[in-house]
Amino acid sequence: MIAVEGLVKDFGRTRAVAGVSFHVAAGEIMGLLGPNGSGKTTIMRILTGFFPPTAGNVAIDGLDVERHPLAVRERIGYLPENVVLYPDLTVVRFLRFCAEVKGVPASARRARLDEVIAACGLTEVAGKLIGKLSKGYRQRVGIAQAIVHRPRVLILDEPTVGLDPRQIIEIRTLITSLAGSTTVLLSTHILPEVSMTCGRVIIIDYGRIIAEDTALGLTQRVRGSDETRVRVVGPRPEVLAALATVTGVDELREEAATDGAVTVVARSTRGDDVRRDIAALVVGRGWGLVEMRPLAMSLEDLFVRLVRDDRDAAA
Amino acid sequence: MRTLALVRKELASYFAGPLVYVVIGAFLCATGLQFYTTLNSYVTIGFGLNILDHFWEEFFVNYIAFYLLIVVPLFTMRLIAEERRLGTIELLYTYPLRDREIMVAKFAACLVVFLLFVAGTLLYPAIVYAIQPFDPRPFLARYLGTVLFLASCIACGLFISSLTESQVIASSCTFVALLLFWILTWNEAAVSTSLVTVLSQVSTFDHFHAFATGVIDAKDCLYFVFFIGLFLFLTLRSMESRQWRGRR
């Protein structure tokens, strides 16, 4: 449904996208993961026909974006980053405009608007000015305008940024409910987000794809190096010595002590087994186990690793 | 159809805020005051024959057209600059709309708003007609000229609005540009006669003046049509520049 081949985009002397190729099958949810400034938004803007690529081919539903811009845009729903909408229009008025422009037939328009407003949880604020809405509601209006014409392809640029946890869950549910009927490409720099919503993930950095994987594969990569933070109340040298003896602890890193407890981060590949052993050890010696928490691998860590792997492979 | 949807959206935006009402009110107060005082002075002092024709000529040139020239930048400044600053232009550019449809819709919606201004001024000839009926045909020329002049100002303002994200820059530059086109030939003594002949071909004032006297001349109509066409063409090029500049 989305086919990108050898995509390059230059802004003056800066190369924002340097030869990106990927395919997204119909009905698939694909995540585009990368730090800020990695080229996610540029790729999405090219897909939507906002500006043309410097080189390479982009096709949506078999149609070349440059040669059939209008036909492509009719098939796309796009939520730009930091969604900004017309503050002086009401929600209904704005969505009606979107439906008109995007070719929702007049006879079906009212029903479709009601449907979208309900699906995005906008019923209570439908008559309010967009400028008076909270960030969460505005984001939902942004999604509503993207899906109002039942697009075959949905392109969402950081759909959950700036929302509170409850709203994030709602938006995720909405996106996953579209899977199957709609092809979704969404960008994010939040790692758990992709594993929760996306089937496949592309990781980009400096305008290049540095990894392409399933969400499961990515999660396993992250699991691959598990870190556990342990806070123990006990004599510091003995605690450190004892923890180092636990089988499976590859590396032990002490953090600055607060309120008298020894705080250590243990790196291991054994996951929960290590935590069980550590707990048994600490309790067995009669020390106080104040905190034990698996540290999720942050996106930064993953990037550092992926970039390192990438360079190793190149060398 | 899509263009029409955009025109309706634009109009909804205009009338959502108080700006249109306030400015129409101010415009009609100002022109109304000038109508009363100028007519009074013409009638009491009297400048030779055709007092009323001379009055209408001065009233349209010095007041209606000039006040419109002052007000137009207040509305055109937001046309594209505001959408670029807010980022909403990204929506329009990724909706199934051609650039020229966006441009035409913005131009048309702004013109519709200003036709309300012009419609308000119909009151003045109506008042005079009620007191003393006259031949209304010269007013066809005067109002045609006003609408053409207005559309020219809007086209120029639309172009300048497409160049910047700042509404302050857009409105001040538009005002200066419109004023320059208006006063180009005012100081005839400062330049040679041959230069004045050239300048008077370019000046909006001179071409509008012909309409204000009640004459429709194809040359003046063509001038304004060309003026509008030129600035709409430039606006389109400016909108397309995002394709090679990579910015909205």
PDB file of C-alpha atoms in Angstrom, chain A residues 104-257:
ATOM      1  CA  VAL A 104     -17.324  12.830   1.375  1.00  0.00           C
ATOM      2  CA  PRO A 105     -20.598  12.801  -0.625  1.00  0.00           C
ATOM      3  CA  ALA A 106     -23.141  15.350   0.615  1.00  0.00           C
ATOM      4  CA  SER A 107     -25.768  12.678   1.300  1.00  0.00           C
ATOM      5  CA  ALA A 108     -23.474  10.708   3.592  1.00  0.00           C
ATOM      6  CA  ARG A 109     -21.786  13.687   5.195  1.00  0.00           C
ATOM      7  CA  ARG A 110     -23.954  14.224   8.259  1.00  0.00           C
ATOM      8  CA  ALA A 111     -23.957  10.539   9.204  1.00  0.00           C
ATOM      9  CA  ARG A 112     -20.217  10.267   8.702  1.00  0.00           C
ATOM     10  CA  LEU A 113     -19.570  13.362  10.829  1.00  0.00           C
ATOM     11  CA  ASP A 114     -21.673  11.981  13.674  1.00  0.00           C
ATOM     12  CA  GLU A 115     -19.816   8.691  13.397  1.00  0.00           C
ATOM     13  CA  VAL A 116     -16.363  10.281  13.487  1.00  0.00           C
ATOM     14  CA  ILE A 117     -17.282  12.626  16.313  1.00  0.00           C
ATOM     15  CA  ALA A 118     -18.513   9.696  18.375  1.00  0.00           C
ATOM     16  CA  ALA A 119     -15.531   7.490  17.508  1.00  0.00           C
ATOM     17  CA  CYS A 120     -13.063  10.175  18.568  1.00  0.00           C
ATOM     18  CA  GLY A 121     -14.977  11.005  21.758  1.00  0.00           C
ATOM     19  CA  LEU A 122     -15.778  14.554  20.677  1.00  0.00           C
ATOM     20  CA  THR A 123     -19.518  14.567  21.292  1.00  0.00           C
ATOM     21  CA  GLU A 124     -19.375  16.892  24.320  1.00  0.00           C
ATOM     22  CA  VAL A 125     -17.197  19.487  22.614  1.00  0.00           C
ATOM     23  CA  ALA A 126     -18.635  19.325  19.094  1.00  0.00           C
ATOM     24  CA  GLY A 127     -20.048  22.842  19.293  1.00  0.00           C
ATOM     25  CA  LYS A 128     -17.034  24.462  20.928  1.00  0.00           C
ATOM     26  CA  LEU A 129     -14.373  26.574  19.264  1.00  0.00           C
ATOM     27  CA  ILE A 130     -11.233  24.559  18.591  1.00  0.00           C
ATOM     28  CA  GLY A 131      -9.136  27.323  20.146  1.00  0.00           C
ATOM     29  CA  LYS A 132     -10.870  26.744  23.500  1.00  0.00           C
ATOM     30  CA  LEU A 133     -10.203  23.000  23.605  1.00  0.00           C
ATOM     31  CA  SER A 134      -7.610  21.234  25.734  1.00  0.00           C
ATOM     32  CA  LYS A 135      -4.586  19.663  24.089  1.00  0.00           C
ATOM     33  CA  GLY A 136      -6.088  16.178  24.345  1.00  0.00           C
ATOM     34  CA  TYR A 137      -9.309  17.195  22.623  1.00  0.00           C
ATOM     35  CA  ARG A 138      -7.437  19.073  19.920  1.00  0.00           C
ATOM     36  CA  GLN A 139      -5.372  15.970  19.225  1.00  0.00           C
ATOM     37  CA  ARG A 140      -8.593  14.015  18.834  1.00  0.00           C
ATOM     38  CA  VAL A 141      -9.970  16.600  16.443  1.00  0.00           C
ATOM     39  CA  GLY A 142      -6.717  16.167  14.525  1.00  0.00           C
ATOM     40  CA  ILE A 143      -7.304  12.442  14.288  1.00  0.00           C
ATOM     41  CA  ALA A 144     -10.949  12.994  13.373  1.00  0.00           C
ATOM     42  CA  GLN A 145      -9.989  15.221  10.442  1.00  0.00           C
ATOM     43  CA  ALA A 146      -7.529  12.572   9.302  1.00  0.00           C
ATOM     44  CA  ILE A 147     -10.052   9.703   9.252  1.00  0.00           C
ATOM     45  CA  VAL A 148     -13.185  11.611   8.229  1.00  0.00           C
ATOM     46  CA  HIS A 149     -13.097  10.428   4.598  1.00  0.00           C
ATOM     47  CA  ARG A 150     -12.207   6.805   5.488  1.00  0.00           C
ATOM     48  CA  PRO A 151      -8.741   7.014   3.982  1.00  0.00           C
ATOM     49  CA  ARG A 152      -6.980   3.832   2.939  1.00  0.00           C
ATOM     50  CA  VAL A 153      -3.742   5.145   4.344  1.00  0.00           C
ATOM     51  CA  LEU A 154      -3.360   6.969   7.628  1.00  0.00           C
ATOM     52  CA  ILE A 155      -0.183   8.877   8.355  1.00  0.00           C
ATOM     53  CA  LEU A 156       0.164  10.012  11.941  1.00  0.00           C
ATOM     54  CA  ASP A 157       3.080  12.141  13.048  1.00  0.00           C
ATOM     55  CA  GLU A 158       3.545  11.627  16.799  1.00  0.00           C
ATOM     56  CA  PRO A 159      -0.152  11.097  17.532  1.00  0.00           C
ATOM     57  CA  THR A 160       0.173  10.814  21.306  1.00  0.00           C
ATOM     58  CA  VAL A 161       2.678  13.521  22.102  1.00  0.00           C
ATOM     59  CA  GLY A 162       1.531  15.870  24.858  1.00  0.00           C
ATOM     60  CA  LEU A 163      -1.375  13.727  26.008  1.00  0.00           C
ATOM     61  CA  ASP A 164      -2.004  12.388  29.479  1.00  0.00           C
ATOM     62  CA  PRO A 165      -1.768   8.617  30.056  1.00  0.00           C
ATOM     63  CA  ARG A 166      -5.517   8.017  29.852  1.00  0.00           C
ATOM     64  CA  GLN A 167      -5.768   9.913  26.580  1.00  0.00           C
ATOM     65  CA  ILE A 168      -2.769   8.035  25.190  1.00  0.00           C
ATOM     66  CA  ILE A 169      -4.516   4.745  25.832  1.00  0.00           C
ATOM     67  CA  GLU A 170      -7.680   6.012  24.129  1.00  0.00           C
ATOM     68  CA  ILE A 171      -5.787   7.156  21.056  1.00  0.00           C
ATOM     69  CA  ARG A 172      -3.897   3.869  20.877  1.00  0.00           C
ATOM     70  CA  THR A 173      -7.121   1.920  21.084  1.00  0.00           C
ATOM     71  CA  LEU A 174      -8.556   4.047  18.305  1.00  0.00           C
ATOM     72  CA  ILE A 175      -5.524   3.441  16.089  1.00  0.00           C
ATOM     73  CA  THR A 176      -5.411  -0.298  16.671  1.00  0.00           C
ATOM     74  CA  SER A 177      -9.161  -0.505  15.964  1.00  0.00           C
ATOM     75  CA  LEU A 178      -8.423   0.797  12.461  1.00  0.00           C
ATOM     76  CA  ALA A 179      -5.939  -2.002  11.720  1.00  0.00           C
ATOM     77  CA  GLY A 180      -7.042  -4.309   8.949  1.00  0.00           C
ATOM     78  CA  SER A 181      -9.215  -1.783   7.149  1.00  0.00           C
ATOM     79  CA  THR A 182      -6.631   0.987   7.093  1.00  0.00           C
ATOM     80  CA  THR A 183      -2.904   1.030   6.507  1.00  0.00           C
ATOM     81  CA  VAL A 184      -1.258   3.093   9.207  1.00  0.00           C
ATOM     82  CA  LEU A 185       2.169   4.663   9.321  1.00  0.00           C
ATOM     83  CA  LEU A 186       2.853   6.376  12.625  1.00  0.00           C
ATOM     84  CA  SER A 187       5.939   8.053  13.941  1.00  0.00           C
ATOM     85  CA  THR A 188       7.025   8.328  17.519  1.00  0.00           C
ATOM     86  CA  HIS A 189      10.051   8.619  19.690  1.00  0.00           C
ATOM     87  CA  ILE A 190       8.459   6.699  22.531  1.00  0.00           C
ATOM     88  CA  LEU A 191       9.562   3.085  22.547  1.00  0.00           C
ATOM     89  CA  PRO A 192       6.665   1.329  24.310  1.00  0.00           C
ATOM     90  CA  GLU A 193       4.263   3.025  21.949  1.00  0.00           C
ATOM     91  CA  VAL A 194       5.420   1.075  18.921  1.00  0.00           C
ATOM     92  CA  SER A 195       5.426  -2.255  20.689  1.00  0.00           C
ATOM     93  CA  MET A 196       1.838  -1.638  21.765  1.00  0.00           C
ATOM     94  CA  THR A 197       0.384  -0.494  18.460  1.00  0.00           C
ATOM     95  CA  CYS A 198       2.628  -1.425  15.572  1.00  0.00           C
ATOM     96  CA  GLY A 199       3.156  -4.700  13.780  1.00  0.00           C
ATOM     97  CA  ARG A 200       6.429  -3.667  12.270  1.00  0.00           C
ATOM     98  CA  VAL A 201       8.910  -0.944  13.128  1.00  0.00           C
ATOM     99  CA  ILE A 202      11.483   0.987  11.176  1.00  0.00           C
ATOM    100  CA  ILE A 203      14.156   2.767  13.149  1.00  0.00           C
ATOM    101  CA  ILE A 204      15.770   5.712  11.456  1.00  0.00           C
ATOM    102  CA  ASP A 205      18.599   7.965  12.420  1.00  0.00           C
ATOM    103  CA  TYR A 206      20.248  10.731  10.403  1.00  0.00           C
ATOM    104  CA  GLY A 207      17.844  10.016   7.568  1.00  0.00           C
ATOM    105  CA  ARG A 208      18.862   6.367   7.219  1.00  0.00           C
ATOM    106  CA  ILE A 209      17.122   3.154   8.224  1.00  0.00           C
ATOM    107  CA  ILE A 210      19.288   1.537  10.855  1.00  0.00           C
ATOM    108  CA  ALA A 211      16.915  -1.269  11.757  1.00  0.00           C
ATOM    109  CA  GLU A 212      13.702  -2.828  10.557  1.00  0.00           C
ATOM    110  CA  ASP A 213      12.022  -5.341  12.787  1.00  0.00           C
ATOM    111  CA  THR A 214       8.756  -6.644  14.121  1.00  0.00           C
ATOM    112  CA  ALA A 215       7.547  -5.153  17.369  1.00  0.00           C
ATOM    113  CA  LEU A 216       8.234  -8.495  19.039  1.00  0.00           C
ATOM    114  CA  GLY A 217      11.764  -8.620  17.725  1.00  0.00           C
ATOM    115  CA  LEU A 218      12.380  -5.135  18.974  1.00  0.00           C
ATOM    116  CA  THR A 219      11.063  -5.963  22.406  1.00  0.00           C
ATOM    117  CA  GLN A 220      13.385  -8.954  22.528  1.00  0.00           C
ATOM    118  CA  ARG A 221      16.335  -6.822  21.574  1.00  0.00           C
ATOM    119  CA  VAL A 222      15.452  -4.552  24.426  1.00  0.00           C
ATOM    120  CA  ARG A 223      14.981  -7.480  26.806  1.00  0.00           C
ATOM    121  CA  GLY A 224      18.381  -8.748  25.676  1.00  0.00           C
ATOM    122  CA  SER A 225      20.085  -6.540  28.175  1.00  0.00           C
ATOM    123  CA  ASP A 226      17.994  -6.289  31.239  1.00  0.00           C
ATOM    124  CA  GLU A 227      18.849  -3.889  33.981  1.00  0.00           C
ATOM    125  CA  THR A 228      17.494  -4.029  37.494  1.00  0.00           C
ATOM    126  CA  ARG A 229      17.715  -1.310  40.065  1.00  0.00           C
ATOM    127  CA  VAL A 230      18.066  -2.589  43.615  1.00  0.00           C
ATOM    128  CA  ARG A 231      18.046  -0.518  46.778  1.00  0.00           C
ATOM    129  CA  VAL A 232      19.192  -2.290  49.872  1.00  0.00           C
ATOM    130  CA  VAL A 233      19.503  -1.068  53.439  1.00  0.00           C
ATOM    131  CA  GLY A 234      22.612  -2.785  54.792  1.00  0.00           C
ATOM    132  CA  PRO A 235      26.403  -2.471  55.183  1.00  0.00           C
ATOM    133  CA  ARG A 236      27.662  -1.106  51.863  1.00  0.00           C
ATOM    134  CA  PRO A 237      30.819  -3.206  51.181  1.00  0.00           C
ATOM    135  CA  GLU A 238      29.155  -6.470  52.114  1.00  0.00           C
ATOM    136  CA  VAL A 239      26.049  -5.723  50.048  1.00  0.00           C
ATOM    137  CA  LEU A 240      28.128  -4.910  46.979  1.00  0.00           C
ATOM    138  CA  ALA A 241      30.282  -8.003  47.393  1.00  0.00           C
ATOM    139  CA  ALA A 242      27.293 -10.267  47.901  1.00  0.00           C
ATOM    140  CA  LEU A 243      25.375  -8.916  44.900  1.00  0.00           C
ATOM    141  CA  ALA A 244      28.393  -9.417  42.663  1.00  0.00           C
ATOM    142  CA  THR A 245      28.335 -13.126  43.466  1.00  0.00           C
ATOM    143  CA  VAL A 246      24.795 -13.661  42.184  1.00  0.00           C
ATOM    144  CA  THR A 247      24.962 -15.841  39.086  1.00  0.00           C
ATOM    145  CA  GLY A 248      23.961 -14.025  35.931  1.00  0.00           C
ATOM    146  CA  VAL A 249      24.922 -10.537  37.090  1.00  0.00           C
ATOM    147  CA  ASP A 250      27.241  -9.356  34.349  1.00  0.00           C
ATOM    148  CA  GLU A 251      27.823  -5.876  35.577  1.00  0.00           C
ATOM    149  CA  LEU A 252      27.163  -3.969  38.758  1.00  0.00           C
ATOM    150  CA  ARG A 253      26.957  -0.182  38.814  1.00  0.00           C
ATOM    151  CA  GLU A 254      26.504   1.793  41.990  1.00  0.00           C
ATOM    152  CA  GLU A 255      24.415   4.923  41.963  1.00  0.00           C
ATOM    153  CA  ALA A 256      24.678   7.820  44.389  1.00  0.00           C
ATOM    154  CA  ALA A 257      23.353   6.731  47.759  1.00  0.00           C
TER     155      ALA A 257
END
